Amino acid sequence: MNGRRCVLSAVAFMTLGCKVNQFETETMEGLFRARGYDVVPFEESADVYVVNTCSVTHLSDRKSRQIIRRAARTNPRACIAVCGCYAQVAPEEIRALDGVRVVIGTKERAQIVDYVEEAMRAESGISGQITDIMQARTFEDIPLAHMPQRTRAFLKIEDGCQNFCTFCIIPYARGPVKSRELAAVRRETERIAAAGFHEIVLTGIHLGAYGIDLPGRPTLADACRTALSLPELRRLRLGSLESVELSNDLLELIRTEPRFAAHLHLPLQAGSDGVLTAMNRHYDTAAFARLIEDVRRAVPGVAVSTDIIVGFPGETEAQFEESLDFVRRMGFARMHVFPYSARRGTPAARRPDQVPAPIRKERAARMQALAEELAVGYHRAALGTVTDVLFETTAHGVTDGLTDTYIRVYTDAPVTRGDLVSVRLTRLFRDGVWGEPA
């Protein structure tokens, strides 16, 4: 591959799954722009379609295939490049789809333009490489060459996971923990802040394990301090973080640094000790409850959000009721509820005591109803307070954005997208609250 520019012009991207995938798509978009490509919406006819896939559930796999087929219908002559977790764990399924010309998995993203142009020169066959991800040991550091058109910027500082929860395919798709060097964290933070972003969200697959693979073993708290060393940065937020990896050092930084968003996403996954053990989660409900108590004592008003899986193999109705009761006691500000989805190749998928789909669906609906009840209670408790809101989007005369505690705030006041504005929260509205400039 010599990197020679082909006679191509338009590339379109589609991202499925998590914020890490979103960040990785943005880095690839920058690589194509640097090679002279125009980026167009995915719905338009393009010379190249890049589909960054997710494999967290079987529905994610199916949606990835649907998106690839949609691209092939939009322009049958296009080069379709597929990457991401689904491509990593099931490359042959991807290669069998019409129009796919490049498959690269969760590594080799830095070479994606070369692979695309190689495929186009060859006119047939499939280009790309699927790395043995379990042997990967270094962070694929691709600087953001083009800033995303958003108000908040995501910065990936870690990849890989070593928890091996029995339901999860991601460790097999991402490999072991790989961390971005602190110097690179600072470099990218400087670039993002200089581009005018007020908030940076640090993301990773196993974010709390940041640094365990680097010389000197820097911690996530060290990475946060590195980002916060730039006075231009006005808000720092963390992505999903395992509760057992919330160190006292990090909690103290959140408590004492006013620019640190008072919001932690700590996946619980189940509120039953029996289910947590079967999931190979590294805590029980008592330990989780103690942690939440410590967090709320250290950071008054902190928002704690979580993920919950219902219908895990072997989960009884009594265990589900335990989860409902525990979740209610924890009073989460926000919850993402997922019915269990069997992932081929994981221990949980091989269990004979799978919960029937109708029961999983019914339990998900009950847990979701509780999630909505808790969210309304959290929003109601915030009414009357004054807080800074980072406004993001405007539609039909109403602009919305987020507080540092991740409350969605709407207003019809003349605010500017991308600005932090001090707002008084006045009433419940849609999925959040209504605000008036203070």
Tab-separated table of C-alpha atoms in Angstrom:
chain	number	residue	atom	x	y	z
A	1	MET	CA	0.000	0.000	0.000
A	2	ASN	CA	1.560	3.241	-1.111
A	3	GLY	CA	-1.204	5.630	-0.036
A	4	ARG	CA	-1.701	6.908	-3.619
A	5	ARG	CA	-4.959	8.858	-3.938
A	6	CYS	CA	-7.609	7.087	-6.035
A	7	VAL	CA	-10.177	8.871	-8.182
A	8	LEU	CA	-12.732	9.017	-5.398
A	9	SER	CA	-14.445	11.927	-3.752
A	10	ALA	CA	-17.182	11.136	-1.253
A	11	VAL	CA	-17.100	9.008	1.891
A	12	ALA	CA	-19.959	8.393	4.337
A	13	PHE	CA	-19.820	7.000	7.867
A	14	MET	CA	-22.222	5.101	10.085
A	15	THR	CA	-21.432	4.377	13.730
A	16	LEU	CA	-23.220	1.790	15.825
A	17	GLY	CA	-22.772	1.260	19.551
A	18	CYS	CA	-20.828	3.098	22.212
A	19	LYS	CA	-19.086	6.446	22.606
A	20	VAL	CA	-15.731	4.732	21.989
A	21	ASN	CA	-16.948	3.705	18.535
A	22	GLN	CA	-18.135	7.256	17.952
A	23	PHE	CA	-14.687	8.616	18.777
A	24	GLU	CA	-12.990	6.042	16.539
A	25	THR	CA	-15.233	7.004	13.637
A	26	GLU	CA	-14.218	10.627	14.114
A	27	THR	CA	-10.527	9.697	13.894
A	28	MET	CA	-11.156	7.755	10.666
A	29	GLU	CA	-13.146	10.635	9.256
A	30	GLY	CA	-10.103	12.834	9.842
A	31	LEU	CA	-7.889	10.361	7.967
A	32	PHE	CA	-10.178	10.427	4.920
A	33	ARG	CA	-10.413	14.228	4.988
A	34	ALA	CA	-6.620	14.474	5.123
A	35	ARG	CA	-6.464	12.327	1.965
A	36	GLY	CA	-8.836	14.697	0.154
A	37	TYR	CA	-12.203	12.990	0.527
A	38	ASP	CA	-15.449	14.872	1.094
A	39	VAL	CA	-17.600	13.557	3.932
A	40	VAL	CA	-21.298	13.255	3.072
A	41	PRO	CA	-24.350	11.983	4.984
A	42	PHE	CA	-24.742	8.217	4.994
A	43	GLU	CA	-28.112	8.459	3.232
A	44	GLU	CA	-26.477	10.021	0.159
A	45	SER	CA	-24.692	8.252	-2.667
A	46	ALA	CA	-20.988	7.961	-1.815
A	47	ASP	CA	-17.932	6.317	-3.329
A	48	VAL	CA	-16.991	4.806	0.045
A	49	TYR	CA	-19.137	3.761	2.992
A	50	VAL	CA	-17.475	3.070	6.342
A	51	VAL	CA	-19.597	1.109	8.830
A	52	ASN	CA	-18.202	0.993	12.364
A	53	THR	CA	-20.017	-1.964	13.885
A	54	CYS	CA	-21.103	-2.985	17.374
A	55	SER	CA	-21.496	-6.528	18.711
A	56	VAL	CA	-22.731	-5.981	22.256
A	57	THR	CA	-25.998	-7.837	21.443
A	58	HIS	CA	-27.248	-10.040	18.612
A	59	LEU	CA	-29.517	-7.139	17.651
A	60	SER	CA	-26.392	-5.011	17.183
A	61	ASP	CA	-25.035	-7.615	14.763
A	62	ARG	CA	-28.304	-7.639	12.832
A	63	LYS	CA	-28.450	-3.854	12.651
A	64	SER	CA	-24.853	-3.774	11.375
A	65	ARG	CA	-25.786	-6.153	8.557
A	66	GLN	CA	-28.860	-4.063	7.728
A	67	ILE	CA	-26.757	-0.902	7.506
A	68	ILE	CA	-24.219	-2.596	5.206
A	69	ARG	CA	-27.016	-3.802	2.909
A	70	ARG	CA	-28.534	-0.315	2.879
A	71	ALA	CA	-25.214	1.146	1.709
A	72	ALA	CA	-24.955	-1.484	-1.028
A	73	ARG	CA	-28.458	-0.577	-2.247
A	74	THR	CA	-27.734	3.162	-2.198
A	75	ASN	CA	-24.689	2.750	-4.440
A	76	PRO	CA	-24.016	-0.804	-5.694
A	77	ARG	CA	-20.638	0.322	-7.085
A	78	ALA	CA	-19.384	1.752	-3.782
A	79	CYS	CA	-16.534	0.361	-1.717
A	80	ILE	CA	-17.959	-0.653	1.671
A	81	ALA	CA	-15.414	-0.798	4.493
A	82	VAL	CA	-16.476	-2.481	7.732
A	83	CYS	CA	-14.668	-2.215	11.041
A	84	GLY	CA	-15.417	-2.478	14.749
A	85	CYS	CA	-16.371	-5.208	17.180
A	86	TYR	CA	-18.702	-7.257	14.950
A	87	ALA	CA	-16.112	-7.277	12.182
A	88	GLN	CA	-13.486	-8.409	14.702
A	89	VAL	CA	-15.420	-11.384	16.105
A	90	ALA	CA	-17.224	-12.504	12.927
A	91	PRO	CA	-15.184	-11.369	9.891
A	92	GLU	CA	-16.421	-14.172	7.628
A	93	GLU	CA	-20.038	-13.106	8.157
A	94	ILE	CA	-19.067	-9.595	7.113
A	95	ARG	CA	-17.054	-10.716	4.074
A	96	ALA	CA	-20.056	-12.688	2.798
A	97	LEU	CA	-22.177	-9.540	2.443
A	98	ASP	CA	-22.554	-7.927	-0.977
A	99	GLY	CA	-20.490	-4.820	-1.524
A	100	VAL	CA	-18.025	-5.348	1.316
A	101	ARG	CA	-14.513	-4.674	0.072
A	102	VAL	CA	-12.594	-3.933	3.297
A	103	VAL	CA	-12.772	-5.641	6.708
A	104	ILE	CA	-10.414	-4.585	9.531
A	105	GLY	CA	-11.909	-5.266	12.989
A	106	THR	CA	-10.816	-3.188	15.998
A	107	LYS	CA	-7.215	-2.555	14.950
A	108	GLU	CA	-5.579	-1.238	11.780
A	109	ARG	CA	-7.885	1.801	11.704
A	110	ALA	CA	-4.871	4.014	10.978
A	111	GLN	CA	-4.530	2.214	7.620
A	112	ILE	CA	-8.193	2.253	6.607
A	113	VAL	CA	-7.750	4.744	3.749
A	114	ASP	CA	-4.878	2.677	2.362
A	115	TYR	CA	-6.995	-0.486	2.523
A	116	VAL	CA	-9.907	1.241	0.777
A	117	GLU	CA	-7.710	2.535	-2.039
A	118	GLU	CA	-6.016	-0.840	-2.375
A	119	ALA	CA	-9.421	-2.488	-2.764
A	120	MET	CA	-10.498	0.019	-5.400
A	121	ARG	CA	-7.332	-0.476	-7.419
A	122	ALA	CA	-7.816	-4.250	-7.300
A	123	GLU	CA	-11.461	-3.931	-8.458
A	124	SER	CA	-12.283	-7.301	-6.853
A	125	GLY	CA	-11.557	-9.216	-3.690
A	126	ILE	CA	-11.542	-8.027	-0.095
A	127	SER	CA	-8.787	-5.963	1.462
A	128	GLY	CA	-7.912	-5.411	5.111
A	129	GLN	CA	-6.541	-7.374	8.021
A	130	ILE	CA	-8.009	-8.953	11.157
A	131	THR	CA	-5.384	-8.736	13.887
A	132	ASP	CA	-5.172	-11.330	16.678
A	133	ILE	CA	-6.605	-8.829	19.114
A	134	MET	CA	-5.706	-10.900	22.173
A	135	GLN	CA	-2.047	-10.291	21.308
A	136	ALA	CA	-2.428	-6.532	20.838
A	137	ARG	CA	-0.530	-4.621	23.536
A	138	THR	CA	-0.276	-1.004	22.367
A	139	PHE	CA	-2.873	1.749	22.143
A	140	GLU	CA	-3.684	2.729	18.555
A	141	ASP	CA	-3.027	6.451	18.920
A	142	ILE	CA	-4.691	8.267	16.023
A	143	PRO	CA	-4.910	12.026	16.648
A	144	LEU	CA	-8.177	13.782	15.859
A	145	ALA	CA	-7.409	15.411	12.501
A	146	HIS	CA	-10.895	16.905	12.240
A	147	MET	CA	-12.970	18.202	15.116
A	148	PRO	CA	-16.508	16.776	15.381
A	149	GLN	CA	-19.502	19.031	14.846
A	150	ARG	CA	-20.688	18.777	18.448
A	151	THR	CA	-20.439	20.843	21.601
A	152	ARG	CA	-18.887	18.076	23.690
A	153	ALA	CA	-15.796	16.207	22.553
A	154	PHE	CA	-15.097	12.558	23.343
A	155	LEU	CA	-11.496	11.586	23.977
A	156	LYS	CA	-10.643	7.898	23.999
A	157	ILE	CA	-7.784	7.184	26.391
A	158	GLU	CA	-8.106	3.405	26.844
A	159	ASP	CA	-9.049	0.326	24.834
A	160	GLY	CA	-9.577	-3.324	25.741
A	161	CYS	CA	-11.071	-5.112	28.736
A	162	GLN	CA	-9.930	-7.853	31.069
A	163	ASN	CA	-13.044	-8.395	33.187
A	164	PHE	CA	-14.526	-11.268	31.127
A	165	CYS	CA	-18.078	-10.988	32.415
A	166	THR	CA	-19.851	-14.180	31.377
A	167	PHE	CA	-22.395	-12.341	29.182
A	168	CYS	CA	-19.969	-10.072	27.306
A	169	ILE	CA	-18.213	-10.550	23.966
A	170	ILE	CA	-16.272	-7.270	24.158
A	171	PRO	CA	-13.007	-8.634	25.718
A	172	TYR	CA	-12.770	-10.984	22.729
A	173	ALA	CA	-13.415	-8.101	20.322
A	174	ARG	CA	-11.107	-5.551	21.965
A	175	GLY	CA	-8.362	-7.617	23.590
A	176	PRO	CA	-6.405	-6.667	26.721
A	177	VAL	CA	-6.141	-3.199	28.247
A	178	LYS	CA	-4.196	-0.658	26.178
A	179	SER	CA	-3.786	2.911	27.455
A	180	ARG	CA	-2.940	6.223	25.819
A	181	GLU	CA	0.241	7.846	27.138
A	182	LEU	CA	-0.300	10.852	29.412
A	183	ALA	CA	1.625	13.075	27.009
A	184	ALA	CA	-0.804	12.097	24.240
A	185	VAL	CA	-3.769	12.734	26.540
A	186	ARG	CA	-2.477	16.263	27.107
A	187	ARG	CA	-1.777	16.811	23.408
A	188	GLU	CA	-5.288	15.820	22.388
A	189	THR	CA	-6.872	17.808	25.236
A	190	GLU	CA	-4.989	20.894	24.053
A	191	ARG	CA	-6.235	20.372	20.490
A	192	ILE	CA	-9.838	19.901	21.596
A	193	ALA	CA	-9.816	22.890	23.945
A	194	ALA	CA	-8.190	25.074	21.269
A	195	ALA	CA	-11.023	24.119	18.905
A	196	GLY	CA	-13.482	25.732	21.318
A	197	PHE	CA	-15.009	22.748	23.091
A	198	HIS	CA	-16.068	23.483	26.661
A	199	GLU	CA	-16.493	19.844	27.740
A	200	ILE	CA	-14.390	16.736	27.200
A	201	VAL	CA	-15.639	13.235	27.994
A	202	LEU	CA	-12.872	10.708	28.683
A	203	THR	CA	-13.903	7.336	27.290
A	204	GLY	CA	-12.609	3.785	27.177
A	205	ILE	CA	-13.785	0.196	27.074
A	206	HIS	CA	-12.453	-0.554	30.580
A	207	LEU	CA	-11.795	3.018	31.629
A	208	GLY	CA	-11.016	2.329	35.285
A	209	ALA	CA	-8.091	0.107	34.264
A	210	TYR	CA	-6.382	3.021	32.518
A	211	GLY	CA	-2.601	2.952	32.947
A	212	ILE	CA	-2.069	-0.594	34.228
A	213	ASP	CA	-0.133	-1.370	31.032
A	214	LEU	CA	2.020	1.777	30.994
A	215	PRO	CA	5.427	2.359	32.618
A	216	GLY	CA	4.958	3.849	36.073
A	217	ARG	CA	1.311	2.705	36.049
A	218	PRO	CA	-0.412	6.095	35.899
A	219	THR	CA	-4.040	6.001	37.010
A	220	LEU	CA	-7.295	7.363	35.671
A	221	ALA	CA	-6.983	10.141	38.251
A	222	ASP	CA	-3.615	11.040	36.692
A	223	ALA	CA	-5.217	11.206	33.237
A	224	CYS	CA	-7.965	13.455	34.624
A	225	ARG	CA	-5.419	15.752	36.265
A	226	THR	CA	-3.551	15.930	32.963
A	227	ALA	CA	-6.687	17.072	31.134
A	228	LEU	CA	-7.631	19.504	33.912
A	229	SER	CA	-4.158	21.068	33.829
A	230	LEU	CA	-5.415	23.118	30.872
A	231	PRO	CA	-7.228	26.178	32.246
A	232	GLU	CA	-9.201	26.551	28.992
A	233	LEU	CA	-11.098	23.324	29.730
A	234	ARG	CA	-14.326	24.216	31.513
A	235	ARG	CA	-15.833	20.776	32.147
A	236	LEU	CA	-14.476	17.228	32.316
A	237	ARG	CA	-16.712	14.177	32.387
A	238	LEU	CA	-15.996	10.456	32.614
A	239	GLY	CA	-17.533	7.717	30.525
A	240	SER	CA	-18.666	4.412	31.998
A	241	LEU	CA	-16.569	3.292	34.976
A	242	GLU	CA	-16.598	0.030	36.927
A	243	SER	CA	-17.610	0.750	40.513
A	244	VAL	CA	-14.797	-1.310	42.033
A	245	GLU	CA	-12.289	0.885	40.176
A	246	LEU	CA	-13.482	4.210	41.580
A	247	SER	CA	-10.412	5.059	43.662
A	248	ASN	CA	-10.325	7.403	46.642
A	249	ASP	CA	-7.861	9.553	44.689
A	250	LEU	CA	-10.318	9.950	41.818
A	251	LEU	CA	-13.256	10.588	44.136
A	252	GLU	CA	-11.278	13.306	45.934
A	253	LEU	CA	-10.485	14.931	42.584
A	254	ILE	CA	-14.184	14.966	41.655
A	255	ARG	CA	-14.992	16.453	45.062
A	256	THR	CA	-12.411	19.244	44.974
A	257	GLU	CA	-12.237	20.204	41.274
A	258	PRO	CA	-15.243	22.383	40.334
A	259	ARG	CA	-14.714	21.676	36.613
A	260	PHE	CA	-15.186	17.940	37.150
A	261	ALA	CA	-18.764	16.984	36.257
A	262	ALA	CA	-20.647	15.631	39.274
A	263	HIS	CA	-21.830	12.610	37.327
A	264	LEU	CA	-20.660	9.009	37.445
A	265	HIS	CA	-21.923	6.169	35.283
A	266	LEU	CA	-21.359	3.004	37.339
A	267	PRO	CA	-22.811	-0.144	35.709
A	268	LEU	CA	-24.597	-2.319	38.277
A	269	GLN	CA	-25.906	-4.921	35.777
A	270	ALA	CA	-27.989	-6.760	38.415
A	271	GLY	CA	-29.308	-6.084	41.896
A	272	SER	CA	-29.222	-9.731	42.977
A	273	ASP	CA	-26.066	-11.263	44.456
A	274	GLY	CA	-26.814	-14.611	42.851
A	275	VAL	CA	-27.041	-13.059	39.396
A	276	LEU	CA	-23.935	-10.914	39.957
A	277	THR	CA	-21.943	-14.045	40.812
A	278	ALA	CA	-23.210	-15.825	37.697
A	279	MET	CA	-22.234	-12.782	35.647
A	280	ASN	CA	-18.673	-12.841	37.098
A	281	ARG	CA	-19.086	-9.293	38.370
A	282	HIS	CA	-16.451	-8.433	40.977
A	283	TYR	CA	-18.686	-7.040	43.736
A	284	ASP	CA	-21.936	-7.777	45.564
A	285	THR	CA	-24.887	-5.506	46.277
A	286	ALA	CA	-23.632	-4.615	49.765
A	287	ALA	CA	-20.291	-3.401	48.377
A	288	PHE	CA	-22.031	-1.446	45.623
A	289	ALA	CA	-24.389	0.199	48.115
A	290	ARG	CA	-21.471	1.211	50.349
A	291	LEU	CA	-19.706	2.753	47.386
A	292	ILE	CA	-22.778	4.771	46.354
A	293	GLU	CA	-23.115	6.004	49.935
A	294	ASP	CA	-19.448	7.062	49.961
A	295	VAL	CA	-19.814	8.822	46.603
A	296	ARG	CA	-22.871	10.772	47.679
A	297	ARG	CA	-21.257	11.710	50.975
A	298	ALA	CA	-18.123	12.963	49.207
A	299	VAL	CA	-19.919	14.775	46.355
A	300	PRO	CA	-23.344	16.069	47.469
A	301	GLY	CA	-25.774	16.241	44.577
A	302	VAL	CA	-23.777	13.849	42.402
A	303	ALA	CA	-25.748	12.054	39.693
A	304	VAL	CA	-25.182	8.312	39.559
A	305	SER	CA	-26.407	6.537	36.431
A	306	THR	CA	-26.168	2.833	35.678
A	307	ASP	CA	-26.761	-0.109	33.325
A	308	ILE	CA	-29.077	-3.015	34.185
A	309	ILE	CA	-29.442	-6.361	32.402
A	310	VAL	CA	-32.666	-8.289	33.022
A	311	GLY	CA	-33.435	-11.905	32.156
A	312	PHE	CA	-29.869	-13.199	32.577
A	313	PRO	CA	-29.763	-17.030	32.284
A	314	GLY	CA	-31.092	-18.595	35.470
A	315	GLU	CA	-32.557	-15.338	36.813
A	316	THR	CA	-35.638	-16.266	38.832
A	317	GLU	CA	-38.626	-14.032	39.427
A	318	ALA	CA	-37.455	-13.647	43.035
A	319	GLN	CA	-34.016	-12.510	41.883
A	320	PHE	CA	-35.579	-10.033	39.478
A	321	GLU	CA	-37.670	-8.650	42.333
A	322	GLU	CA	-34.447	-8.302	44.340
A	323	SER	CA	-33.022	-6.223	41.479
A	324	LEU	CA	-36.097	-4.011	41.388
A	325	ASP	CA	-35.923	-3.426	45.143
A	326	PHE	CA	-32.184	-2.716	45.089
A	327	VAL	CA	-32.432	-0.311	42.167
A	328	ARG	CA	-35.228	1.585	43.904
A	329	ARG	CA	-33.108	1.901	47.069
A	330	MET	CA	-30.131	3.189	45.075
A	331	GLY	CA	-32.218	5.977	43.523
A	332	PHE	CA	-30.280	6.213	40.264
A	333	ALA	CA	-30.596	9.449	38.296
A	334	ARG	CA	-30.627	7.599	34.990
A	335	MET	CA	-30.686	3.942	33.922
A	336	HIS	CA	-30.052	2.063	30.700
A	337	VAL	CA	-32.105	-1.151	30.757
A	338	PHE	CA	-31.211	-4.114	28.532
A	339	PRO	CA	-32.926	-7.482	28.183
A	340	TYR	CA	-30.225	-10.156	28.194
A	341	SER	CA	-28.930	-11.026	24.724
A	342	ALA	CA	-26.976	-14.259	24.222
A	343	ARG	CA	-23.610	-13.686	22.575
A	344	ARG	CA	-22.120	-16.663	20.779
A	345	GLY	CA	-18.772	-17.601	22.334
A	346	THR	CA	-19.575	-16.385	25.853
A	347	PRO	CA	-20.115	-18.689	28.880
A	348	ALA	CA	-23.613	-17.351	29.538
A	349	ALA	CA	-24.770	-18.255	26.030
A	350	ARG	CA	-23.935	-21.914	26.688
A	351	ARG	CA	-26.115	-22.154	29.787
A	352	PRO	CA	-29.199	-24.389	29.437
A	353	ASP	CA	-31.362	-22.197	31.707
A	354	GLN	CA	-32.002	-19.352	29.269
A	355	VAL	CA	-34.919	-17.122	30.302
A	356	PRO	CA	-37.668	-17.168	27.628
A	357	ALA	CA	-37.812	-14.051	25.467
A	358	PRO	CA	-41.352	-13.016	26.534
A	359	ILE	CA	-40.257	-13.021	30.182
A	360	ARG	CA	-37.129	-11.018	29.366
A	361	LYS	CA	-39.265	-8.479	27.525
A	362	GLU	CA	-41.763	-8.200	30.370
A	363	ARG	CA	-39.017	-7.738	32.970
A	364	ALA	CA	-37.319	-5.099	30.823
A	365	ALA	CA	-40.589	-3.156	30.642
A	366	ARG	CA	-41.020	-3.280	34.427
A	367	MET	CA	-37.437	-2.181	35.043
A	368	GLN	CA	-37.752	0.592	32.447
A	369	ALA	CA	-40.889	1.882	34.165
A	370	LEU	CA	-38.922	2.102	37.410
A	371	ALA	CA	-36.061	3.854	35.583
A	372	GLU	CA	-38.472	6.519	34.317
A	373	GLU	CA	-39.987	6.957	37.781
A	374	LEU	CA	-36.546	7.467	39.330
A	375	ALA	CA	-35.491	9.905	36.606
A	376	VAL	CA	-38.590	12.064	37.165
A	377	GLY	CA	-37.888	12.062	40.908
A	378	TYR	CA	-34.301	13.121	40.320
A	379	HIS	CA	-35.345	15.913	37.965
A	380	ARG	CA	-38.045	17.126	40.336
A	381	ALA	CA	-35.522	17.358	43.186
A	382	ALA	CA	-33.360	19.672	41.036
A	383	LEU	CA	-36.133	22.218	40.393
A	384	GLY	CA	-35.384	25.668	41.774
A	385	THR	CA	-31.617	25.237	41.591
A	386	VAL	CA	-29.265	27.297	39.433
A	387	THR	CA	-26.624	25.468	37.408
A	388	ASP	CA	-24.482	25.786	34.272
A	389	VAL	CA	-25.852	24.200	31.117
A	390	LEU	CA	-23.819	23.396	27.998
A	391	PHE	CA	-26.334	23.980	25.192
A	392	GLU	CA	-26.096	21.633	22.235
A	393	THR	CA	-28.987	21.622	19.742
A	394	THR	CA	-31.809	23.908	18.633
A	395	ALA	CA	-35.098	22.877	17.026
A	396	HIS	CA	-38.331	24.840	16.568
A	397	GLY	CA	-37.117	27.692	18.754
A	398	VAL	CA	-36.119	25.482	21.697
A	399	THR	CA	-32.469	24.846	22.605
A	400	ASP	CA	-31.391	21.973	24.836
A	401	GLY	CA	-28.215	20.966	26.642
A	402	LEU	CA	-26.811	19.212	29.680
A	403	THR	CA	-25.955	20.154	33.233
A	404	ASP	CA	-22.840	18.678	34.801
A	405	THR	CA	-25.186	16.154	36.483
A	406	TYR	CA	-26.461	15.072	33.054
A	407	ILE	CA	-29.927	16.599	33.297
A	408	ARG	CA	-31.308	17.565	29.895
A	409	VAL	CA	-32.402	21.232	30.047
A	410	TYR	CA	-34.634	23.001	27.498
A	411	THR	CA	-35.155	26.730	27.016
A	412	ASP	CA	-36.531	29.207	24.496
A	413	ALA	CA	-34.192	31.924	25.769
A	414	PRO	CA	-31.693	33.390	23.238
A	415	VAL	CA	-28.741	31.152	24.136
A	416	THR	CA	-25.898	30.167	21.823
A	417	ARG	CA	-25.123	26.574	20.946
A	418	GLY	CA	-21.812	25.559	22.509
A	419	ASP	CA	-21.928	28.036	25.376
A	420	LEU	CA	-22.119	27.341	29.090
A	421	VAL	CA	-24.989	29.390	30.489
A	422	SER	CA	-26.131	29.761	34.103
A	423	VAL	CA	-29.763	28.579	34.208
A	424	ARG	CA	-32.497	28.236	36.830
A	425	LEU	CA	-34.404	24.940	36.554
A	426	THR	CA	-38.119	25.729	36.742
A	427	ARG	CA	-40.348	22.786	35.751
A	428	LEU	CA	-40.386	19.279	34.343
A	429	PHE	CA	-40.311	19.187	30.549
A	430	ARG	CA	-40.106	16.233	28.144
A	431	ASP	CA	-37.275	13.949	29.295
A	432	GLY	CA	-35.695	16.648	31.457
A	433	VAL	CA	-36.509	20.102	32.793
A	434	TRP	CA	-37.239	23.605	31.554
A	435	GLY	CA	-34.748	26.347	32.326
A	436	GLU	CA	-34.618	30.130	32.379
A	437	PRO	CA	-31.352	32.126	32.284
A	438	ALA	CA	-30.460	33.031	35.876
